[in-house]
mmCIF file of C-alpha atoms in Angstrom:
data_model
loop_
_atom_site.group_PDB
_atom_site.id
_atom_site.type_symbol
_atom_site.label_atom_id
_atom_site.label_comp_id
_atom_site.label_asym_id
_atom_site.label_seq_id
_atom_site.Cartn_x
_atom_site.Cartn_y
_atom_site.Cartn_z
ATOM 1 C CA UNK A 1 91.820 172.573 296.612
ATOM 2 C CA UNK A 2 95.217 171.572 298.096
ATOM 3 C CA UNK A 3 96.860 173.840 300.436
ATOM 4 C CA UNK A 4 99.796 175.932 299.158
ATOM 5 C CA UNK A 5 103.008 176.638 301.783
ATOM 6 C CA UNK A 6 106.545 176.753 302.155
ATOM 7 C CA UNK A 7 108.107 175.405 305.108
ATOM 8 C CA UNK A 8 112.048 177.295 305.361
ATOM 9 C CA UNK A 9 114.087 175.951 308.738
ATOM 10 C CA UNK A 10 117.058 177.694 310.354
ATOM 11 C CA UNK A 11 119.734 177.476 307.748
ATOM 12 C CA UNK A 12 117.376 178.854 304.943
ATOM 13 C CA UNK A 13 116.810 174.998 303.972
ATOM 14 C CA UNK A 14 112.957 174.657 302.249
ATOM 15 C CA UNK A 15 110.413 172.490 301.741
ATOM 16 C CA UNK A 16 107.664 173.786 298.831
ATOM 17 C CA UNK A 17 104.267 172.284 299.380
ATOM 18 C CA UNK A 18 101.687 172.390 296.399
ATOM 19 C CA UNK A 19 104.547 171.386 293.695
ATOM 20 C CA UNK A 20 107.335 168.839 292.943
ATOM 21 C CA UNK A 21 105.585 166.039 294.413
ATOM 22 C CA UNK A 22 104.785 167.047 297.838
ATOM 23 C CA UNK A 23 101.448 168.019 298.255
ATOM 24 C CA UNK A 24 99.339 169.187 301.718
ATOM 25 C CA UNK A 25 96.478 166.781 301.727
ATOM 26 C CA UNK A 26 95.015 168.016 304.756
ATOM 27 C CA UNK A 27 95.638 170.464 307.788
ATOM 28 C CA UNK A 28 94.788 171.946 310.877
ATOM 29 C CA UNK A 29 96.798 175.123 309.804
ATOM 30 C CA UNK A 30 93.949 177.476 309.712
ATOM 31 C CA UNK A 31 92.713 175.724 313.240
ATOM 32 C CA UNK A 32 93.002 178.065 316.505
ATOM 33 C CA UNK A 33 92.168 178.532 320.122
ATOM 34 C CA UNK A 34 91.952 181.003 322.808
ATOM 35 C CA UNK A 35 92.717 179.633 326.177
ATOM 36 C CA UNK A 36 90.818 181.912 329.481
ATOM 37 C CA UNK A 37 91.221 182.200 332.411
ATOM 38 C CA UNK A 38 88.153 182.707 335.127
ATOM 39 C CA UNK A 39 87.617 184.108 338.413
ATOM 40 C CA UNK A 40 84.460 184.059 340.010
ATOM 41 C CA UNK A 41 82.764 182.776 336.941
ATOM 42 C CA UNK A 42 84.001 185.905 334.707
ATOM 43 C CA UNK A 43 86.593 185.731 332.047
ATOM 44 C CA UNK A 44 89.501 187.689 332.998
ATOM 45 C CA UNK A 45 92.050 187.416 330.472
ATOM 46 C CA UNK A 46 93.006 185.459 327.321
ATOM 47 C CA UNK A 47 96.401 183.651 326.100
ATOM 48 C CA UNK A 48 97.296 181.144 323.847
ATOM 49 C CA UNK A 49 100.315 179.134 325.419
ATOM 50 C CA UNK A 50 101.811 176.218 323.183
ATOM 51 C CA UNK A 51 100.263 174.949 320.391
ATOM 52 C CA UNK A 52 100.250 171.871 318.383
ATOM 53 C CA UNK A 53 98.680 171.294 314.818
ATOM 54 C CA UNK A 54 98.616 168.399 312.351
ATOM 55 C CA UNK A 55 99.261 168.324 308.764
ATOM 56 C CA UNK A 56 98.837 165.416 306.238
ATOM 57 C CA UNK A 57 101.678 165.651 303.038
ATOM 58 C CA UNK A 58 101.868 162.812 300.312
ATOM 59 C CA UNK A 59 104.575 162.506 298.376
ATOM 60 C CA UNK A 60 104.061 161.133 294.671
ATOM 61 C CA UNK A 61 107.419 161.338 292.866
ATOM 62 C CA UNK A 62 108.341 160.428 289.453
ATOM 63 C CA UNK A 63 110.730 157.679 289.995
ATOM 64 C CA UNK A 64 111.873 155.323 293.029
ATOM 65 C CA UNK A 65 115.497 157.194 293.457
ATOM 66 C CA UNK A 66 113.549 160.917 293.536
ATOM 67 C CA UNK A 67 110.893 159.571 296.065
ATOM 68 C CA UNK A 68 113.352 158.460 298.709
ATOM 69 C CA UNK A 69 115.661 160.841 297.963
ATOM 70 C CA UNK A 70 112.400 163.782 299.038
ATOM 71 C CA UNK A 71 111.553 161.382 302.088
ATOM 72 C CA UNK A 72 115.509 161.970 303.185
ATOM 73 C CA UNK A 73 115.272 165.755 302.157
ATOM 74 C CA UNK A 74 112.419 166.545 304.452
ATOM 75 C CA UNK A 75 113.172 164.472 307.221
ATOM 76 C CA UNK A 76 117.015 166.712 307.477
ATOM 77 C CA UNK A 77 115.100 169.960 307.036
ATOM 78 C CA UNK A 78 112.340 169.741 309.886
ATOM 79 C CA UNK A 79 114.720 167.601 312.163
ATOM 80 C CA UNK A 80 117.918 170.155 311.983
ATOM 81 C CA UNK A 81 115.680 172.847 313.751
ATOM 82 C CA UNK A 82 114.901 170.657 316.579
ATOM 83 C CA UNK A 83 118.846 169.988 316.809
ATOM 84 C CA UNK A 84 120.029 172.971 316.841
ATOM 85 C CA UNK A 85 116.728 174.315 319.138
ATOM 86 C CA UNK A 86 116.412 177.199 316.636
ATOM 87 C CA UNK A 87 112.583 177.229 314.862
ATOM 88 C CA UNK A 88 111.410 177.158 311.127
ATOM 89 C CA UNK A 89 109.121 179.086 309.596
ATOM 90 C CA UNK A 90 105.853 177.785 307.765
ATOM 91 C CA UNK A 91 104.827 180.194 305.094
ATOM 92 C CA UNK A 92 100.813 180.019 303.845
ATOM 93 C CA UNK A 93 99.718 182.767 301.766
ATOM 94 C CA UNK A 94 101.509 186.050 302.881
ATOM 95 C CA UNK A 95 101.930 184.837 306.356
ATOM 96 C CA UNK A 96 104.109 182.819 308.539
ATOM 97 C CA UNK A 97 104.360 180.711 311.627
ATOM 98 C CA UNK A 98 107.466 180.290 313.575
ATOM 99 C CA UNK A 99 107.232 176.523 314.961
ATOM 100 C CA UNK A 100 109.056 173.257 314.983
ATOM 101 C CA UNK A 101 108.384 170.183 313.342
ATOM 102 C CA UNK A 102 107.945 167.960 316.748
ATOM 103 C CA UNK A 103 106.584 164.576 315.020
ATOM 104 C CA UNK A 104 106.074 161.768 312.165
ATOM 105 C CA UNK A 105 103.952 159.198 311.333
ATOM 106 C CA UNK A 106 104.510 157.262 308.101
ATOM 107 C CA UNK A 107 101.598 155.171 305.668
ATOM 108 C CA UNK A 108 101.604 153.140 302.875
ATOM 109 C CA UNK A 109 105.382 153.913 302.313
ATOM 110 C CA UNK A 110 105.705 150.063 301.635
ATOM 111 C CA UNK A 111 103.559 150.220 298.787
ATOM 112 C CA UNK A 112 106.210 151.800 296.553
ATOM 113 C CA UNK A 113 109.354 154.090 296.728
ATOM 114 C CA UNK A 114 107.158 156.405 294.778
ATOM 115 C CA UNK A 115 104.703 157.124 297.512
ATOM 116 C CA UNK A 116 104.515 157.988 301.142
ATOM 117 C CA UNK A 117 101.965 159.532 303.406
ATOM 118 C CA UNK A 118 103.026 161.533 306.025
ATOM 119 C CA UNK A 119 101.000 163.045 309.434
ATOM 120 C CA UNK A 120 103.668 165.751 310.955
ATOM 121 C CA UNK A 121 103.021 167.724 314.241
ATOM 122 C CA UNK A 122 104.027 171.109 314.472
ATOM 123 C CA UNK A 123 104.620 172.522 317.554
ATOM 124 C CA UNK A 124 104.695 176.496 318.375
ATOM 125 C CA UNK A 125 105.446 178.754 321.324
ATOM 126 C CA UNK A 126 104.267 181.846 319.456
ATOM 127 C CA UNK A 127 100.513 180.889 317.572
ATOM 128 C CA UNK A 128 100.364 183.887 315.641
ATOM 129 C CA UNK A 129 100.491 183.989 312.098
ATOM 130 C CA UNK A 130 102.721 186.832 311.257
ATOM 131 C CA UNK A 131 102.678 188.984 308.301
ATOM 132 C CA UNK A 132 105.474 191.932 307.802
ATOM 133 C CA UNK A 133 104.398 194.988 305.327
ATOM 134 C CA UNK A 134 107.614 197.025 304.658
ATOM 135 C CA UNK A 135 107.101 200.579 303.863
ATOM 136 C CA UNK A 136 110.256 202.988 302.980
ATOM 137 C CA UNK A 137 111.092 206.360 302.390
ATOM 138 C CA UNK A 138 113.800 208.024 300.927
ATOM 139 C CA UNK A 139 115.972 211.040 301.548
ATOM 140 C CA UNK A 140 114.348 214.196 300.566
ATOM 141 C CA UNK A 141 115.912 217.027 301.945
ATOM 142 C CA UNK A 142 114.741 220.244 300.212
ATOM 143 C CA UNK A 143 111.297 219.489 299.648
ATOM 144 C CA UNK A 144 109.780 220.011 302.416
ATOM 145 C CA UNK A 145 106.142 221.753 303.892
ATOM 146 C CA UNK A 146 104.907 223.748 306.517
ATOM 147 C CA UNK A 147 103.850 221.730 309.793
ATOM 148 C CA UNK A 148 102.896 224.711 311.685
ATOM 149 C CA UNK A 149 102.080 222.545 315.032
ATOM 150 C CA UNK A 150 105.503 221.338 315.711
ATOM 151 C CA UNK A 151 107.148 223.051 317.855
ATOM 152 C CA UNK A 152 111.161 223.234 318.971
ATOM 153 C CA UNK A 153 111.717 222.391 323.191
ATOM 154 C CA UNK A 154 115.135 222.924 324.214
ATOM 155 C CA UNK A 155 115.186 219.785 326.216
ATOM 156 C CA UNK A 156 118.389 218.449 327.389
ATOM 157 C CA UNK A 157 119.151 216.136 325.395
ATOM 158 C CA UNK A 158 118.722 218.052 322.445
ATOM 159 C CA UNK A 159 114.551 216.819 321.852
ATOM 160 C CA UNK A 160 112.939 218.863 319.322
ATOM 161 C CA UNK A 161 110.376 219.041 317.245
ATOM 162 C CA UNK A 162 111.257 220.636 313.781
ATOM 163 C CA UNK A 163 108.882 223.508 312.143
ATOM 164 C CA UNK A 164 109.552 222.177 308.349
ATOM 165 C CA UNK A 165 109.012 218.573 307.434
ATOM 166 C CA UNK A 166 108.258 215.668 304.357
ATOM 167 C CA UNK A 167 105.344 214.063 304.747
ATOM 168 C CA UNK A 168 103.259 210.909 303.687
ATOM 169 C CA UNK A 169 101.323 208.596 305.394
ATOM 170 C CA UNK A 170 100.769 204.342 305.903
ATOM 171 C CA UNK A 171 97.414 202.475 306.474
ATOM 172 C CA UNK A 172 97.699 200.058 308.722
ATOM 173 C CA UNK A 173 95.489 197.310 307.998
ATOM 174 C CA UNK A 174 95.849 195.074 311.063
ATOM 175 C CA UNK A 175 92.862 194.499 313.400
ATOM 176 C CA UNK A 176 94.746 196.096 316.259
ATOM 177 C CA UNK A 177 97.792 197.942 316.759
ATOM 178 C CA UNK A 178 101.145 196.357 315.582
ATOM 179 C CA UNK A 179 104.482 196.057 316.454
ATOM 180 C CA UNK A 180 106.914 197.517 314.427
ATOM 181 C CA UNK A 181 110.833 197.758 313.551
ATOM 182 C CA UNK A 182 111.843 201.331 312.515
ATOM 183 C CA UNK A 183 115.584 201.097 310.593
ATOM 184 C CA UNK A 184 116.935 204.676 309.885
ATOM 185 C CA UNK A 185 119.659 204.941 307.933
ATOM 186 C CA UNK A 186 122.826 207.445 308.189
ATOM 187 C CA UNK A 187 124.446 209.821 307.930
ATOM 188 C CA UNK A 188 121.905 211.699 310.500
ATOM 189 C CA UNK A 189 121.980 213.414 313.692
ATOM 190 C CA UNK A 190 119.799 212.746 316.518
ATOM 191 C CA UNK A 191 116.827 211.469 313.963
ATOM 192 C CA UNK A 192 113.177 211.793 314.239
ATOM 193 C CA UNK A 193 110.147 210.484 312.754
ATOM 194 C CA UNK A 194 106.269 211.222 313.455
ATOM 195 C CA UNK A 195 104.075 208.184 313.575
ATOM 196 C CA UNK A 196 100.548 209.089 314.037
ATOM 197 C CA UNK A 197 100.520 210.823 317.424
ATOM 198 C CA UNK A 198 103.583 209.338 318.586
ATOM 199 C CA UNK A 199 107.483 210.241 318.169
ATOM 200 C CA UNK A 200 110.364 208.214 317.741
ATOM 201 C CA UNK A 201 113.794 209.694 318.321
ATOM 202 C CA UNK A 202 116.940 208.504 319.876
ATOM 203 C CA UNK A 203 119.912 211.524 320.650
ATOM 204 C CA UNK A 204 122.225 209.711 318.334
ATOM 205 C CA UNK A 205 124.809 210.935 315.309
ATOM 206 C CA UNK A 206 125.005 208.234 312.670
ATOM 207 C CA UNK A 207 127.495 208.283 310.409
ATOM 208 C CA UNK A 208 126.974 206.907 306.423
ATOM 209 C CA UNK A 209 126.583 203.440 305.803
ATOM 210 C CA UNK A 210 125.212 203.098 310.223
ATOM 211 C CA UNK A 211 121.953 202.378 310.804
ATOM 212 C CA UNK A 212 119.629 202.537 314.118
ATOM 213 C CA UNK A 213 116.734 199.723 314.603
ATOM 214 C CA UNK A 214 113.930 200.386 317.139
ATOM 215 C CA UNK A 215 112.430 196.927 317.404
ATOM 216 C CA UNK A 216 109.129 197.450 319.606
ATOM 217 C CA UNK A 217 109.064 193.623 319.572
ATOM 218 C CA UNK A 218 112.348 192.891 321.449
ATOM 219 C CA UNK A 219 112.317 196.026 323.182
ATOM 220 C CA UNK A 220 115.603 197.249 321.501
ATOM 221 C CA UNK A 221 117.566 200.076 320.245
ATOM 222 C CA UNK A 222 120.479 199.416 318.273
ATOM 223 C CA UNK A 223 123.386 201.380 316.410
ATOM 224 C CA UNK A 224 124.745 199.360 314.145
ATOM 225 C CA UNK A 225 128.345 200.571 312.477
ATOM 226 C CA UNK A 226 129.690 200.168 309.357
ATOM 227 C CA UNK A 227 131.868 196.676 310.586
ATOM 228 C CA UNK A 228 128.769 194.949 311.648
ATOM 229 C CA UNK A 229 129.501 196.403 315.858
ATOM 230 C CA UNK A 230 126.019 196.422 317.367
ATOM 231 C CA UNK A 231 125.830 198.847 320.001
ATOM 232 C CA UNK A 232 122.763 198.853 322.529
ATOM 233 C CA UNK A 233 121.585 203.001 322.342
ATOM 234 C CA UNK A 234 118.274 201.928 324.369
ATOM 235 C CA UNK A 235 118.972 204.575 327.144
ATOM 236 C CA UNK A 236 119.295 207.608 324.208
ATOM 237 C CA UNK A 237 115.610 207.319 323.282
ATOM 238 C CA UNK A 238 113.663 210.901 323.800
ATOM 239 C CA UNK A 239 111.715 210.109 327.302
ATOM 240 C CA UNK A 240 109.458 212.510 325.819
ATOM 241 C CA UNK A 241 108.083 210.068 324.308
ATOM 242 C CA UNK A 242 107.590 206.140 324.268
ATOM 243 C CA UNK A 243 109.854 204.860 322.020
ATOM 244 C CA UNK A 244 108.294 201.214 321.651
ATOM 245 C CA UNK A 245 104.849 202.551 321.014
ATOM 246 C CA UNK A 246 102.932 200.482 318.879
ATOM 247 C CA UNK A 247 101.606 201.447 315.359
ATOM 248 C CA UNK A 248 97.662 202.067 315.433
ATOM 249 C CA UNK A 249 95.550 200.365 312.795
ATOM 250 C CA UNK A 250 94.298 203.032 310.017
ATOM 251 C CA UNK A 251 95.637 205.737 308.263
ATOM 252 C CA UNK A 252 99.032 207.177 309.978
ATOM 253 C CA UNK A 253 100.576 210.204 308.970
ATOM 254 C CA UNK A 254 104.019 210.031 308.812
ATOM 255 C CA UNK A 255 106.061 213.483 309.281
ATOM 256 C CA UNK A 256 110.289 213.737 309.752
ATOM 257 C CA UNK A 257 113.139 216.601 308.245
ATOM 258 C CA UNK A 258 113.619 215.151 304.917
ATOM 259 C CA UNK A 259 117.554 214.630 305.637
ATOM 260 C CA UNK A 260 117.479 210.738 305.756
ATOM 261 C CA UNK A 261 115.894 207.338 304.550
ATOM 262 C CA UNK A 262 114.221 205.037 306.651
ATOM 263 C CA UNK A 263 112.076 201.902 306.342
ATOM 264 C CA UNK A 264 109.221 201.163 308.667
ATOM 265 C CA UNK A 265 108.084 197.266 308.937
ATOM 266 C CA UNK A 266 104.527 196.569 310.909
ATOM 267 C CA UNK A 267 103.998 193.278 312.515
ATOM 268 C CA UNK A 268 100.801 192.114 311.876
ATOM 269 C CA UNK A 269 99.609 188.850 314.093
ATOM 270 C CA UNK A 270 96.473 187.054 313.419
ATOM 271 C CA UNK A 271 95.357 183.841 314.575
ATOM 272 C CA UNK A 272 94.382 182.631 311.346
ATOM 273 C CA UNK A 273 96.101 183.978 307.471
ATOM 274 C CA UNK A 274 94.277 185.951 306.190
ATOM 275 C CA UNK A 275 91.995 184.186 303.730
ATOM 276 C CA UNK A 276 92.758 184.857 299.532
#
């Protein structure tokens, strides 16, 4: 069975494998490797580094004018990332792998305007497949229930736990814990939200139509305002707490006041899709 993907560059430009006359013949997509390090004939670590994989794509098109015209097409879309140094993304069933497109090599594209065989090299800093699972929850101030271990501190910069709460909960299906970015949503004053065993507040007032992202990736807390502003609030994160804490893998209940919305994306990295 021929591979199904989607490869989308900087500028939102894609290429859809599996249909319209480009097909994936063969790959190396699913291929991986740990690298290791050694000391004294132990393994003390692992990393990946860059990668490169191959990938084989025909294309069989209809009539002369639409087959050069996709050979043209494809060539502009992998080679504008590489311009502008700025990856793509290569989507394969759920999941997808930042990269760049890094090299060609062209068969039996003499044989007709029709038909061309293509072996591309795709070249990636970050080998991960990447899958993000958005989970949101809405406003729902008044309907709360009794969380009778949180507790209020007066801490200085106004940290507190509060003694009524909404509830729910995630499962986390990733192998290990994930990164995560947490966007909470205005109006709201100093916000808080209970993830597992961990808290995540920052000792900000958001007014309606601001948001705050906590990106555990990047390492960043950001106010964003109504105009687009984006102000760096890193240094009002609750030191109670660590406020890039990753997400554990399982069942997470999730506890805050009710008096917002937020959404809550993991990150989950593999080094292979998952299979479907």
């Amino acid at each position: 069975m021929l591979d199904v993907a989607r490869y989308v560059n900087h500028l939102n430009q894609s290429i859809d494998f599996g249909s319209g006359g480009i097909f994936i013949t063969d790959s190396e997509l699913r291929n991986y490797e740990w690298e290791y390090d050694t000391d004294y004939d132990e393994i003390t670590n692992f990393h990946k580094g860059v990668k490169a994989k191959k990938m084989k794509i025909i294309i069989s098109a209809a009539t002369e004018e639409e087959g050069i015209a996709k050979r043209n097409d494809i060539f502009q879309i992998f080679e504008s990332d590489i311009l502008a140094e700025q990856s793509g993304r290569l989507y394969q069933d759920g999941y997808y792998l930042n990269c760049y497109i890094v090299a060609s090599k062209k068969a039996k594209w003499y044989l007709t305007k029709r038909y061309i065989e293509i072996e591309v090299t795709i070249a990636t800093d970050q080998p991960d497949w990447v899958q993000e699972r958005e989970f949101n929850f809405l406003k729902t101030e008044g309907t709360t229930v009794e969380m009778d271990n949180l507790k209020k501190y007066p801490y200085k910069y106004g940290y507190y736990y509060l003694n009524q709460v909404s509830s729910s909960s995630i499962n986390n299906v990733s192998i290990t814990e994930s990164d995560f970015v947490l966007r909470i949503y205005g109006s709201v004053s100093k916000p808080l939200v209970k993830i597992g065993d961990n808290t995540y507040q920052v000792n900000v007032s958001l007014n309606a139509g601001e948001r705050l992202e906590i990106d555990s990736r990047r390492k960043t807390v950001k106010l964003i305002h109504t105009d687009g502003y984006t102000e760096n609030v890193l240094w009002s994160a609750a030191k109670e707490y660590y406020i890039f804490e990753k997400i554990v893998a399982g069942t997470q209940i999730i506890a805050w006041d009710g008096s917002f919305s937020f959404d809550l994306i993991l990150i989950d990295k593999r080094s292979e899709p998952l299979w479907k």
